[in-house]
Amino acid sequence: MAVQLHDLEPLRPLLQHRPLGLLSDIDGTLAPIVPNPDDARVSPRCRSLLRQLAQRRVRIALITGRELEKARAVAGIQDAVYAANHGLTIWADGRLETPEALQEYAARARQVVKEVSGLGAQGVVIEEKGPALAFHYRQAVDEGKARAAIAAAIVASEAARAFRVTEGRKVVELRPPLAIDKGTALAGLVARLGVQAVICIGDDQTDIDMFRGVDELRQRGLPGVTVAVNSEEATSDLLAAADYWVQGVPGVEWLLRELLRALPGRRPSSLGTASPARK
């Protein structure tokens, strides 16, 4: 079970390994959760600190359920590698990488959208992500009713049967049934980036896959630490899967700043004081 991270001491041994990799989710971790997912943005403090960490040769990878272009727009960080759609799409070295098997799922996803018309009346926002779909019900007046409507629509949709159903923070997703998730994405990015130690941060159920990926790397001898972002919506499974936790996006801002302070080089640019947020 994760324990609250009050200071950087437990993570300092990782800083002796270079290059260091920082792999993080975006929404709910670096960007506050907002009612409309299109309005989300990485906090200015997180963005500045990540850029400064990249300048200190920390290798930044953002692993997200977002579609790639939206992920890059929400993050606004150029010096990062992106694994979008839970690892189905990789943006690295200035090029896009996707499995050939995804091509058929984009057409099927469009067909699902046609077959589930009417969910908007329940307050559901459908996010089209190429070969995947996300049904957000955070804006619904009755979230339970909206979630049930999504489930019923998926069951009734013939095209939806080709997908795997997963859930996150007030979102139901349809993903191609490929052996790809945030954990496999993390393992691939760690190998690509050549990092010698890993700090992994996430806030949602799908981020447990990342934490498991770090566990597997540790079994192979690569040092790593997992940090859950606690919130009112955090599940016991998430906290059980992580080593440590911080409270909300402010807690992540504190952690990034402390990492930057602990690395050799210039002091972090002034962004005001920060301390670990408490429950």
Phi, psi and omega in degrees: 000136181296147173244152183293137179271107182266332178212176189274355188308315181296340183263349185302323178302330179293331185289348178281348181261125179234142356284150178268138177252133174245112183242125189218148165291173179249290186292129181082352181245300177259336181241128177300144175291133179231159182304316180258115183302335179291342181269355184292144175213142173301138183298146180305323180295313179300316182300314181296317182292321178296320177297319179292323176296320178298324178293335176271014176071023167282132183268118188259129174228131180251121185245117193217158172279351180293154167293149192305306185296324177292321178299315180293325178290318179294319184281315181066030183241114183280329186274034182233151168268142182241135167245104185260169181049045178059032177097358179290334181233130180242132172244112182206148178055032176075017180218158182262137179231124177220145176294143179300330183296344183286338188303319182291335185282336177297316178294320179295322179296319177298323179292323177301316181303320178293325186277346182248025179302142181112345180292334179301328180293341178268003182085017181271134175254122180265122178258114179273125186235046181069252182277008181221164179224147174232131179251104182268131179239020180296330183273355183291143176296317178243098185296322179296318179294320180295318179297318178296322178295321177297313181300317181294319180295321179294317179298323183281344183275121178294320181294330183292341182294344179279354186250163172263135181263128175227164179230150176223209182288096180055043177210140172247134184238147170250120182233146176304141183281054179260157181281057181226130174208187182296333178289315178293325177297316179300314181299318180294320181289323177300317178293317181297317184280345179067030183284153182252356175201155188226135166244125185238132185232135177197163187233355192232172182303318182292342178284346174299327176300320177297316181298320177296324176298320177294319177303318180294322178294321179296324178296336178267001175102003179270122181295141179197154179224141177246138183231118176272145176261111185281150178196176177296339182260358181293139181266160177296329178297319179299312182292328178291332184276344186260161175278317184223167173221152171234162186264109172064184178300322176302325177294323177292319177302316178300314182298314180298320180294318179294322175299316181295320178296326185279343180275147178293149180128198181294152173294148178299146179297151186291123177226024183086176181278156177215144177217158181297121179295144182246157181294000000 
